[in-house]
Coordinates of C-alpha atoms and ligand atoms in Angstrom, one line a residue:
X13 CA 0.0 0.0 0.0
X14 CA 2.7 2.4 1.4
X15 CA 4.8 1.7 -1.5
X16 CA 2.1 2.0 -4.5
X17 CA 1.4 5.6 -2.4
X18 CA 5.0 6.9 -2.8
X19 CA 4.8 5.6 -6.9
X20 CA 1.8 7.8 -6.8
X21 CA 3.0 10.7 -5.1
X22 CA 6.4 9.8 -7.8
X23 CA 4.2 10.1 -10.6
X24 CA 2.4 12.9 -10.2
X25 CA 5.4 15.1 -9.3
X26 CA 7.2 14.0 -12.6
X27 CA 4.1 14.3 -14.4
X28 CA 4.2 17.5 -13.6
X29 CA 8.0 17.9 -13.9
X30 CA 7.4 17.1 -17.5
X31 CA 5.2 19.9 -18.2
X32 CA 7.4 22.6 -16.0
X33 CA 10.6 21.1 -17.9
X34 CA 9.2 21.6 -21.1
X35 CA 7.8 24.8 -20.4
X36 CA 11.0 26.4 -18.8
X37 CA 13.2 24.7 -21.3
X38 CA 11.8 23.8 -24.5
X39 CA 9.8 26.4 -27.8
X40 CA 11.6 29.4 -26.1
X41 CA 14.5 31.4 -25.2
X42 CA 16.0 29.1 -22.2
X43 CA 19.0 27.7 -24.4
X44 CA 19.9 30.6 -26.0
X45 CA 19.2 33.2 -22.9
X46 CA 21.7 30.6 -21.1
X47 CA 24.6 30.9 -23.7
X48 CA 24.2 34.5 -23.8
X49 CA 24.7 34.5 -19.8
X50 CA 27.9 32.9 -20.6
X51 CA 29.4 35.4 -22.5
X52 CA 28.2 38.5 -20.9
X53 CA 29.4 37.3 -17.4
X54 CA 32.9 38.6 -18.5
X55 CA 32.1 41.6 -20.2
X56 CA 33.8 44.7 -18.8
X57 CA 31.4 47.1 -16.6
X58 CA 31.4 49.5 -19.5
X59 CA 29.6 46.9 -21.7
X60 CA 27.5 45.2 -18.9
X61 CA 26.4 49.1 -18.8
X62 CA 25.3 49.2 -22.5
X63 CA 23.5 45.9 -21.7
X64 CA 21.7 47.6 -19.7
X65 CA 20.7 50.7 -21.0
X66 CA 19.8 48.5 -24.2
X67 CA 17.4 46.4 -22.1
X68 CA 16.1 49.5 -20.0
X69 CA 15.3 51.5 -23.1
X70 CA 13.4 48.3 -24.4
X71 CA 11.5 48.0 -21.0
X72 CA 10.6 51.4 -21.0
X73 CA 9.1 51.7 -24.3
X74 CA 7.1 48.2 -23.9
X75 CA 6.0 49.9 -20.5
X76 CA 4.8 52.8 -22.5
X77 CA 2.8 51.2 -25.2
X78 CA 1.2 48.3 -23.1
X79 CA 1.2 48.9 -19.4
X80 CA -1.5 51.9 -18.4
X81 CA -0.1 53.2 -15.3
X82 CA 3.5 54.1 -17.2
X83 CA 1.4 55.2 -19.9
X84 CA -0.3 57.8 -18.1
X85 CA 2.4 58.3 -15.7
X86 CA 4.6 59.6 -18.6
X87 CA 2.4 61.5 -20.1
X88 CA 1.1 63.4 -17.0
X89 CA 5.1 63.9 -16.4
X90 CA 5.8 65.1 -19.8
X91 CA 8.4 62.4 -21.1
X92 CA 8.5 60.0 -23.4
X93 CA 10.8 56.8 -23.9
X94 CA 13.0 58.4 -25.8
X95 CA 13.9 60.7 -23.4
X96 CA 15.5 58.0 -21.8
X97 CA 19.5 58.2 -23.2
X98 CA 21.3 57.5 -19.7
X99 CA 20.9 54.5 -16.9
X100 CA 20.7 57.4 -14.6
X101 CA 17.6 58.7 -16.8
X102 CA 15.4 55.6 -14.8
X103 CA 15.3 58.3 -11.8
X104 CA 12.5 60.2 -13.8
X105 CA 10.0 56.9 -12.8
X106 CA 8.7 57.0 -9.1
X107 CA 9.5 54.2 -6.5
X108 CA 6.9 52.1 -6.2
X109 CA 5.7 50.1 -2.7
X110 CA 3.7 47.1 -2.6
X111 CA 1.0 49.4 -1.7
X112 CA 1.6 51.0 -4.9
X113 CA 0.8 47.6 -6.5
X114 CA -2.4 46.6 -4.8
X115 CA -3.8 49.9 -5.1
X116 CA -2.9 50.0 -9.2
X117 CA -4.0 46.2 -9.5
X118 CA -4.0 45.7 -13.4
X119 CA -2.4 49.0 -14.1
X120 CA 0.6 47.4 -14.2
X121 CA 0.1 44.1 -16.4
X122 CA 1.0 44.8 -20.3
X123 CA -2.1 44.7 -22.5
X124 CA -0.1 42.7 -24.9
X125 CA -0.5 39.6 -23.4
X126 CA -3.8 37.4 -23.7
X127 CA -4.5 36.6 -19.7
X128 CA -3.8 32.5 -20.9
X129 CA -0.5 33.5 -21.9
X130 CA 0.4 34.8 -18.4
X131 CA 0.7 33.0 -15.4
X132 CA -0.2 34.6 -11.9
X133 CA 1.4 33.6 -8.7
X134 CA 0.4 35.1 -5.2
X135 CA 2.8 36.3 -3.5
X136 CA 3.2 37.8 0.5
X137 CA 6.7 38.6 0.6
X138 CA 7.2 40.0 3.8
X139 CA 4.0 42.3 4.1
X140 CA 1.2 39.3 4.1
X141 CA -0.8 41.8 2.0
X142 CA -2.8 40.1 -1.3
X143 CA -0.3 40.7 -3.9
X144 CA -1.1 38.9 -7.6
X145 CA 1.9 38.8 -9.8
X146 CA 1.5 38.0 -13.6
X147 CA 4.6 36.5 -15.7
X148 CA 4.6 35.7 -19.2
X149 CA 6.0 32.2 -20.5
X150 CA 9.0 34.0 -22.2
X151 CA 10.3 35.7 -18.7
X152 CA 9.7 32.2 -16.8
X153 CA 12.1 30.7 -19.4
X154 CA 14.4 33.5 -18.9
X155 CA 14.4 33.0 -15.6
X156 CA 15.3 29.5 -15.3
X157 CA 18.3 30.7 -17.2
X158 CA 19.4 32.7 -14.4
X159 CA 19.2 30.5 -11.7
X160 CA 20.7 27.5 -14.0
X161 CA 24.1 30.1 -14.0
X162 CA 23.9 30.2 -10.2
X163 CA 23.8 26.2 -10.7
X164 CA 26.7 26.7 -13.0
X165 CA 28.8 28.9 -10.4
X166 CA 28.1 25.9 -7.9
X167 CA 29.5 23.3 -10.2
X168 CA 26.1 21.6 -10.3
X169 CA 25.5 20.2 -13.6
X170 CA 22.4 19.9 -15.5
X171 CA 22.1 16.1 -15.1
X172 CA 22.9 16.1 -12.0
X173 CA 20.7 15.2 -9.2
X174 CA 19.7 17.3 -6.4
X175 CA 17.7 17.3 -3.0
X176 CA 15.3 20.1 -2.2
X177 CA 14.2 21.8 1.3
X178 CA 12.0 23.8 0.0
X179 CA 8.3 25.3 -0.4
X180 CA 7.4 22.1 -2.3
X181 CA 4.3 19.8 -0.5
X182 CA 5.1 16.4 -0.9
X183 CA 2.8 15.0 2.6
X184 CA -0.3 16.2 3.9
X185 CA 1.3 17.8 7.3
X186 CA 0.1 14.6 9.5
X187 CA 1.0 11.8 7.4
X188 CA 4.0 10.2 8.4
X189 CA 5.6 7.8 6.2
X190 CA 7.5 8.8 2.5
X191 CA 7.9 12.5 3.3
X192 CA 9.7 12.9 0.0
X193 CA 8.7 12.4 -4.2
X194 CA 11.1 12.2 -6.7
X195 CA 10.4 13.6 -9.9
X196 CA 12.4 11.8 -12.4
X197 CA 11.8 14.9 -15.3
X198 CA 14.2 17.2 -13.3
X199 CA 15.8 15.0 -11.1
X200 CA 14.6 16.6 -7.6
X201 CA 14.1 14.7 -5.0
X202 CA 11.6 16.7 -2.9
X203 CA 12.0 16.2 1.1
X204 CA 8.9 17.7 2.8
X205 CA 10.2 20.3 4.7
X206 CA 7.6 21.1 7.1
X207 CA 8.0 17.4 8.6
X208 CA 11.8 17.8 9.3
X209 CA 12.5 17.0 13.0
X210 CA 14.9 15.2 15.1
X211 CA 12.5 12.0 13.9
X212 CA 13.4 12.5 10.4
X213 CA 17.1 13.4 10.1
X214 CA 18.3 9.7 9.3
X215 CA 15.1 9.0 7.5
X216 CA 16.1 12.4 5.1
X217 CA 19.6 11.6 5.2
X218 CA 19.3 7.7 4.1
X219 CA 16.6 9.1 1.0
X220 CA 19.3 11.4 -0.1
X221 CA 21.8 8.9 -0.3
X222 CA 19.8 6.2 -1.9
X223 CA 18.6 8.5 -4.6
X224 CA 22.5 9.3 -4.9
X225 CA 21.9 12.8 -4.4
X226 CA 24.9 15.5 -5.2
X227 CA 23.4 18.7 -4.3
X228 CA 20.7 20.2 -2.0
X229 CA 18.8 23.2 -2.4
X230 CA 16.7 24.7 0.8
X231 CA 16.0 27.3 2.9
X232 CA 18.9 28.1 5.2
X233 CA 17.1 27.4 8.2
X234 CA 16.2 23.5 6.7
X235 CA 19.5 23.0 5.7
X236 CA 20.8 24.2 8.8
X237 CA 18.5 21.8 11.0
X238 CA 19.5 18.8 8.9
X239 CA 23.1 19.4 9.0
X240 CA 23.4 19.8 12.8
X241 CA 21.1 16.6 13.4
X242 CA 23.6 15.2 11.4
X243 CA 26.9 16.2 13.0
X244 CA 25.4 15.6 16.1
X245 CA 25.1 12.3 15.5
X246 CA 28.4 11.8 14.0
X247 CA 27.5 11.8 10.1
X248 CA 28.3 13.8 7.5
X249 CA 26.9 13.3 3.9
X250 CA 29.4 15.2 1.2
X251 CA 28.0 16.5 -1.3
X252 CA 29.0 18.7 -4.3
X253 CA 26.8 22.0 -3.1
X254 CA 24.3 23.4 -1.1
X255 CA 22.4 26.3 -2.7
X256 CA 20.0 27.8 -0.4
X257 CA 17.2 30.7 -0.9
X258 CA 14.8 33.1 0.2
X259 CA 15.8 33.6 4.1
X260 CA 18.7 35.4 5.3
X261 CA 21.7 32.5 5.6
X262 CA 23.7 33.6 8.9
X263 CA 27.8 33.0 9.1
X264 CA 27.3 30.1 11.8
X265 CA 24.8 28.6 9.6
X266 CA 26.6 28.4 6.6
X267 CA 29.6 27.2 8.9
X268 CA 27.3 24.2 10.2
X269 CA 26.1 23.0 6.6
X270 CA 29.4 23.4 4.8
X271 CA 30.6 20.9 8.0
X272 CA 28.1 18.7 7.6
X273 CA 27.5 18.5 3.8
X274 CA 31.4 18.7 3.4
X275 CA 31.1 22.0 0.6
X276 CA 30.3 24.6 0.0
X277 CA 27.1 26.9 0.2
X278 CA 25.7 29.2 -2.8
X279 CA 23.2 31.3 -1.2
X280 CA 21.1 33.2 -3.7
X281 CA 18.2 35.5 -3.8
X282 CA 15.6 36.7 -5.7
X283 CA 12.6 38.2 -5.7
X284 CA 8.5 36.9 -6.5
X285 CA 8.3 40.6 -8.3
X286 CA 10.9 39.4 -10.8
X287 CA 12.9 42.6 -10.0
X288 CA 16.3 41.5 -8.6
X289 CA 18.9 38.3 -8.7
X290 CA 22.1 38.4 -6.4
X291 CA 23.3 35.2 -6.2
X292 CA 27.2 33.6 -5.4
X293 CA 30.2 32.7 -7.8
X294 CA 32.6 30.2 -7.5
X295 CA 35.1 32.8 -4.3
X296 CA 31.7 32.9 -2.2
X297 CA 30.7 36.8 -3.1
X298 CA 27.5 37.9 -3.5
X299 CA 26.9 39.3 -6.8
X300 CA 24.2 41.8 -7.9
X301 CA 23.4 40.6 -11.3
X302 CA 23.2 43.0 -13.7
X303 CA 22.1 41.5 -16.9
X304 CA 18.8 40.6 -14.7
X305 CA 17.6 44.2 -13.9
X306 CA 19.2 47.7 -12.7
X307 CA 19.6 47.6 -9.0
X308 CA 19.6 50.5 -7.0
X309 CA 21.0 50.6 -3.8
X310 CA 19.6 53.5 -2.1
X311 CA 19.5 55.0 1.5
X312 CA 17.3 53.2 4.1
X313 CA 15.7 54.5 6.8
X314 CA 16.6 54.3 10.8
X315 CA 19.5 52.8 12.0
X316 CA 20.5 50.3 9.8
X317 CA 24.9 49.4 10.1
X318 CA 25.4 50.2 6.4
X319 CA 22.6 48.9 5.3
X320 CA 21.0 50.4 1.8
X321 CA 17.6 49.4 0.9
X322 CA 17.0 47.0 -3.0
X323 CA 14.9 49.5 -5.2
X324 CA 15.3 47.5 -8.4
X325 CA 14.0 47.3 -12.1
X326 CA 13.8 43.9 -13.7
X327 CA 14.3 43.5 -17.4
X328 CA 12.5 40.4 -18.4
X329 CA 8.9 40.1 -16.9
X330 CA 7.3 41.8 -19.9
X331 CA 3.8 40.3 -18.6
X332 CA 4.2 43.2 -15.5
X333 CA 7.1 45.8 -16.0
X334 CA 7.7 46.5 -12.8
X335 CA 10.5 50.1 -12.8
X336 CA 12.1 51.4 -9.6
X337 CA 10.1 48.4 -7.2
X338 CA 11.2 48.8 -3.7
X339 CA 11.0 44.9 -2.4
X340 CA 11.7 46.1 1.0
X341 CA 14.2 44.2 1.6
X342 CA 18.2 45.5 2.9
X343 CA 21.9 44.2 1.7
X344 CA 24.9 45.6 3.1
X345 CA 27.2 46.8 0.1
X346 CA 30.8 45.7 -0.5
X347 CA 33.2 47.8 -2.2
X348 CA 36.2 46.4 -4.6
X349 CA 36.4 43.5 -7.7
X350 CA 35.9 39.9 -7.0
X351 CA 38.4 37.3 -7.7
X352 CA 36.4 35.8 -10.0
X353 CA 37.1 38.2 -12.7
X354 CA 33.3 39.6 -13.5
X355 CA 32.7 43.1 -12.8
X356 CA 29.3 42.6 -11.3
X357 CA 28.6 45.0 -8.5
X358 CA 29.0 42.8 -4.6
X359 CA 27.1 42.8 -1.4
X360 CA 28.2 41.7 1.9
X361 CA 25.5 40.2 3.0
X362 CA 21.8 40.4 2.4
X363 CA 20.2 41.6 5.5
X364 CA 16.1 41.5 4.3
X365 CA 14.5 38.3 5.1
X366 CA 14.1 37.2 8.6
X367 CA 15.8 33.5 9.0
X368 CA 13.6 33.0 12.5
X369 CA 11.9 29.6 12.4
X370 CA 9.8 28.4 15.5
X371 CA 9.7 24.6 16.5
X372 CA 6.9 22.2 17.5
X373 CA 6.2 20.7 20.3
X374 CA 8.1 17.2 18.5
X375 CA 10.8 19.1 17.4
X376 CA 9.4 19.9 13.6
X377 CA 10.7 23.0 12.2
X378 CA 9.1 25.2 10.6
X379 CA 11.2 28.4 8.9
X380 CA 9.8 31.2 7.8
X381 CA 9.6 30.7 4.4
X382 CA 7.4 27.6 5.4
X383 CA 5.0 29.7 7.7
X384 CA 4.8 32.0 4.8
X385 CA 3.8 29.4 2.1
X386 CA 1.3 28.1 4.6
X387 CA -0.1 31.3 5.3
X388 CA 0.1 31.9 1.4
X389 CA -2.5 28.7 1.0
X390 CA -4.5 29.8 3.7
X391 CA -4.9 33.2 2.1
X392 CA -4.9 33.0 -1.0
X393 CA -6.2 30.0 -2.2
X394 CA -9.6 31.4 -1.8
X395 CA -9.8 34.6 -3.8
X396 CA -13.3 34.9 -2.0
X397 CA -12.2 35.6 1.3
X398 CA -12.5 38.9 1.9
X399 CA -8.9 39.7 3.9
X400 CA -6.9 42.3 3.4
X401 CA -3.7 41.4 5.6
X402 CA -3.0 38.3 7.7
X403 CA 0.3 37.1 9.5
X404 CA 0.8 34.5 12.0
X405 CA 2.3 34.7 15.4
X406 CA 3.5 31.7 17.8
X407 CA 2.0 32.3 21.3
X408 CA 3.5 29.7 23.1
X409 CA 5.4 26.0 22.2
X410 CA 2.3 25.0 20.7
X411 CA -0.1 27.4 19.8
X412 CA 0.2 29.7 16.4
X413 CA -2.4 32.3 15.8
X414 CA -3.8 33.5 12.5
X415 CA -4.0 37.3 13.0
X416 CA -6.2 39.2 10.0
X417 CA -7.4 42.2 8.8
X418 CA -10.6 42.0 7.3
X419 CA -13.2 44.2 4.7
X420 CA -16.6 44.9 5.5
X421 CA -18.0 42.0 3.4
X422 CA -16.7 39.6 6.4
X423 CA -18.8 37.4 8.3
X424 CA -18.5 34.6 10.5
X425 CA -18.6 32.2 8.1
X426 CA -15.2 33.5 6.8
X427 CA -14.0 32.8 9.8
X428 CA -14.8 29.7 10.5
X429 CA -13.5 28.8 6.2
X430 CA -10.4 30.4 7.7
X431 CA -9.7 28.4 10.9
X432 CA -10.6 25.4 9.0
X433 CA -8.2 25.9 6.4
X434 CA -5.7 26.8 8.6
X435 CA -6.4 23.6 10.4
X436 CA -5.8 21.6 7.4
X437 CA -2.4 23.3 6.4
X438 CA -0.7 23.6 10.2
X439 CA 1.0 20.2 11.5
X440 CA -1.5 18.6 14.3
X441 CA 0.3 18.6 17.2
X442 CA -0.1 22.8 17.2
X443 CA -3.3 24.3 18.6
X444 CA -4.1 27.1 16.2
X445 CA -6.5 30.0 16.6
X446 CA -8.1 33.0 14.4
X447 CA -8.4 36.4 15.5
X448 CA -9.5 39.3 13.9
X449 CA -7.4 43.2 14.5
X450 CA -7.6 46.6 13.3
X451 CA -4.3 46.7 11.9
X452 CA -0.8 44.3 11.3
X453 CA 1.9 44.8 14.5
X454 CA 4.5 46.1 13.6
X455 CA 8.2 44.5 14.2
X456 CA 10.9 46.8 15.3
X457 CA 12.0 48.1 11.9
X458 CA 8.6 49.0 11.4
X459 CA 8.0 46.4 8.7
X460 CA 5.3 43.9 8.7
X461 CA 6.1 40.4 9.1
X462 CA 3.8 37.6 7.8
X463 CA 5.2 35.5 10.7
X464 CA 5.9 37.2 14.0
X465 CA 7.1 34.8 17.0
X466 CA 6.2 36.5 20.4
X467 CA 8.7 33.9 21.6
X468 CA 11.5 35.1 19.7
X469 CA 10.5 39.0 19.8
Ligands
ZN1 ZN1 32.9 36.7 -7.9

């Protein structure tokens, strides 16, 4: 039974690994976006400049034909595209906010796409606000061609076959048994990561090595757990990399996995809004990538150690130009030229995304990227809820609370669609709770977290 249920769960993922493979890969510009990545890596930062003024100008007329709000901003501001000559020229667009974005709603998608040829993800980031963001097929293709270079830089081949601690659901959260799928399309093998605990570090460990698996790509905080459960029982499992993503990867963390997995960690980042890539070559700096958008690094408010805040323009997600987006997220810059001979700009270290992760009663972990994505499903998978804002805090060891801002249009029936959802998407062993406020808490840098932990605050 247990066995013809994994085959199942095996199937369906590569199924669907099929249709993503072809889709990112095949009828488009992956291959040759990818060789072109391979030249313009070395180009001097005179050229990589022309790059990008070529790719701004394109953006900015596309913005201008297709997408209203540019449309009307320009013309209520008296320019035109061609009155954009210089990279420095990109200061004549506002900054926008995510508040920008949910007030505009579709005045930001192109009207050159037919709504089948886009593809909409829902994204939180940090705020927990609503946030829908369209992509065209062409910019998804593009950007597995970016991320494959970050592959490149970690010496992880195409073929090769890697481990992932990541968003993906593999097992409802109170099954217990086969916690992972392998899609054989891509050659992933995806551990669930809201089941890792002290109870499933061998279990992980002995998949990965059965499934001979060279790399592993997770969120730090996953990574992390596994690694230490694994030193602390003596083990180490070598591998050729670990890449990890979308939480902020501290120095004793990295230290811990590269232990553990015996190499070395590519941390890389990147944004839902298709904006910004910084991601790490081959001598461990963080690069800003400059062929994927114009990043600007400007001043950030309070206190901050250095600290200058992403405002950034990406060049490929035609479906929803997005110009001067402030992701609201901080890197530390770092001055002088890498080793590695490209001339792309370098952070120290990229401050934005909180790394807390709160554990269960058991021992599960759960990072914040995983609290996100469950809040996410609670959210957004019903368009009909009338929400505005949610985010979830951890009152005690075993007790996480759905905090939301509501419309009008609310009733009590919402509510209870919303605890049960939540019920359905939050391991069983945590009590869980609704409750409805005027307004989101803040955190201390005055930015909303979709997850706040009282414990940890
Ligand atoms: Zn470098």
């Amino acid at each position: 039974m247990q066995f013809l249920k994994g085959l199942k769960k095996d199937i369906r993922l590569t199924w669907r690994g099929l249709y993503t493979r072809i889709l990112k890969r095949h009828f488009g510009p992956f291959a040759k976006r990818r060789r072109w990545l391979q030249e313009t890596q070395y180009y001097d930062a005179e050229r990589l400049r022309q790059v990008q003024l070529e790719l701004l100008k394109y953006l900015v007329r596309h913005a201008y034909e297709t997408v209203p709000f540019y449309r009307r901003y320009m013309q209520e501001h008296g320019f035109r595209p061609e009155d954009i000559q210089t990279l420095e020229d990109i200061q004549r667009f506002p900054i926008l906010t995510k508040a920008d974005l949910k007030r505009e709603g579709e005045g930001f998608v192109s009207t050159r796409f037919h709504p089948r040829r886009m593809r909409t993800v829902h994204t939180g980031g940090t705020t927990g606000a609503t946030l829908p963001i369209r992509r065209d097929l062409r910019s998804i293709q593009n950007e597995h061609a970016f991320l494959r270079r970050q592959f490149d830089w970690a010496s992880v081949r195409m073929g090769d076959r890697v481990a992932y601690l990541t968003w993906r659901r593999v097992a409802a959260p109170n099954e217990h048994e086969r916690l992972y799928a392998y899609d054989a399309a891509w050659k992933e093998l995806h551990l669930s990561t809201i089941h890792l605990s002290e109870a499933t570090i061998e279990p992980y460990a002995e998949t990965m090595r059965r499934y001979r698996i060279q790399a592993l790509n997770a969120y730090p905080s996953a990574a992390f757990f596994l690694a230490k459960g694994l030193l602390e029982r003596g083990r180490t499992l070598p591998l050729k990399a670990v890449l990890t993503t979308s939480e902020t990867l501290s120095p004793s963390q990295r230290e811990v996995i590269e232990k553990a997995f015996m190499c070395r960690v590519f941390d890389y980042y990147g944004s839902a809004e298709r904006v910004c890539a910084i991601q790490t070559c081959e001598h461990g700096s963080y690069h800003i990538i400059p062929e994927y958008g114009l990043t600007e690094l400007l001043e950030a408010p309070g206190p901050n150690e250095g600290c200058r805040r992403i405002v950034a323009t990406g060049f490929w997600n035609l479906a929803m130009p997005l110009i001067r987006y402030d992701i609201g997220d901080l890197v530390k810059p770092r001055e002088g030229v890498c080793k590695c001979g490209r001339a792309f700009p370098m952070v120290e270290r990229i401050v934005g995304r909180e790394g807390t992760y709160i554990q269960t009663p058991s021992g599960r972990v759960l990072g914040a990227m995983a609290i996100e994505y469950i809040l996410a499903r609670v959210l957004y998978s019903m368009y009909n809820l009338p929400i505005l804002e949610g985010q979830i805090v951890q009152e005690s060891d075993n007790h996480l609370v759905l905090e939301y801002v509501a419309m009008n249009t609310f009733t009590e029936e919402h509510e209870q669609q919303l605890r049960s959802l939540l019920r359905e998407e939050v391991p069983s062993e945590m009590e869980v709770s609704v409750r409805r406020v005027d307004r989101m808490r803040q955190s201390v840098s005055g930015k909303h977290l979709s997850f706040v932990s009282t414990e940890h605050h």
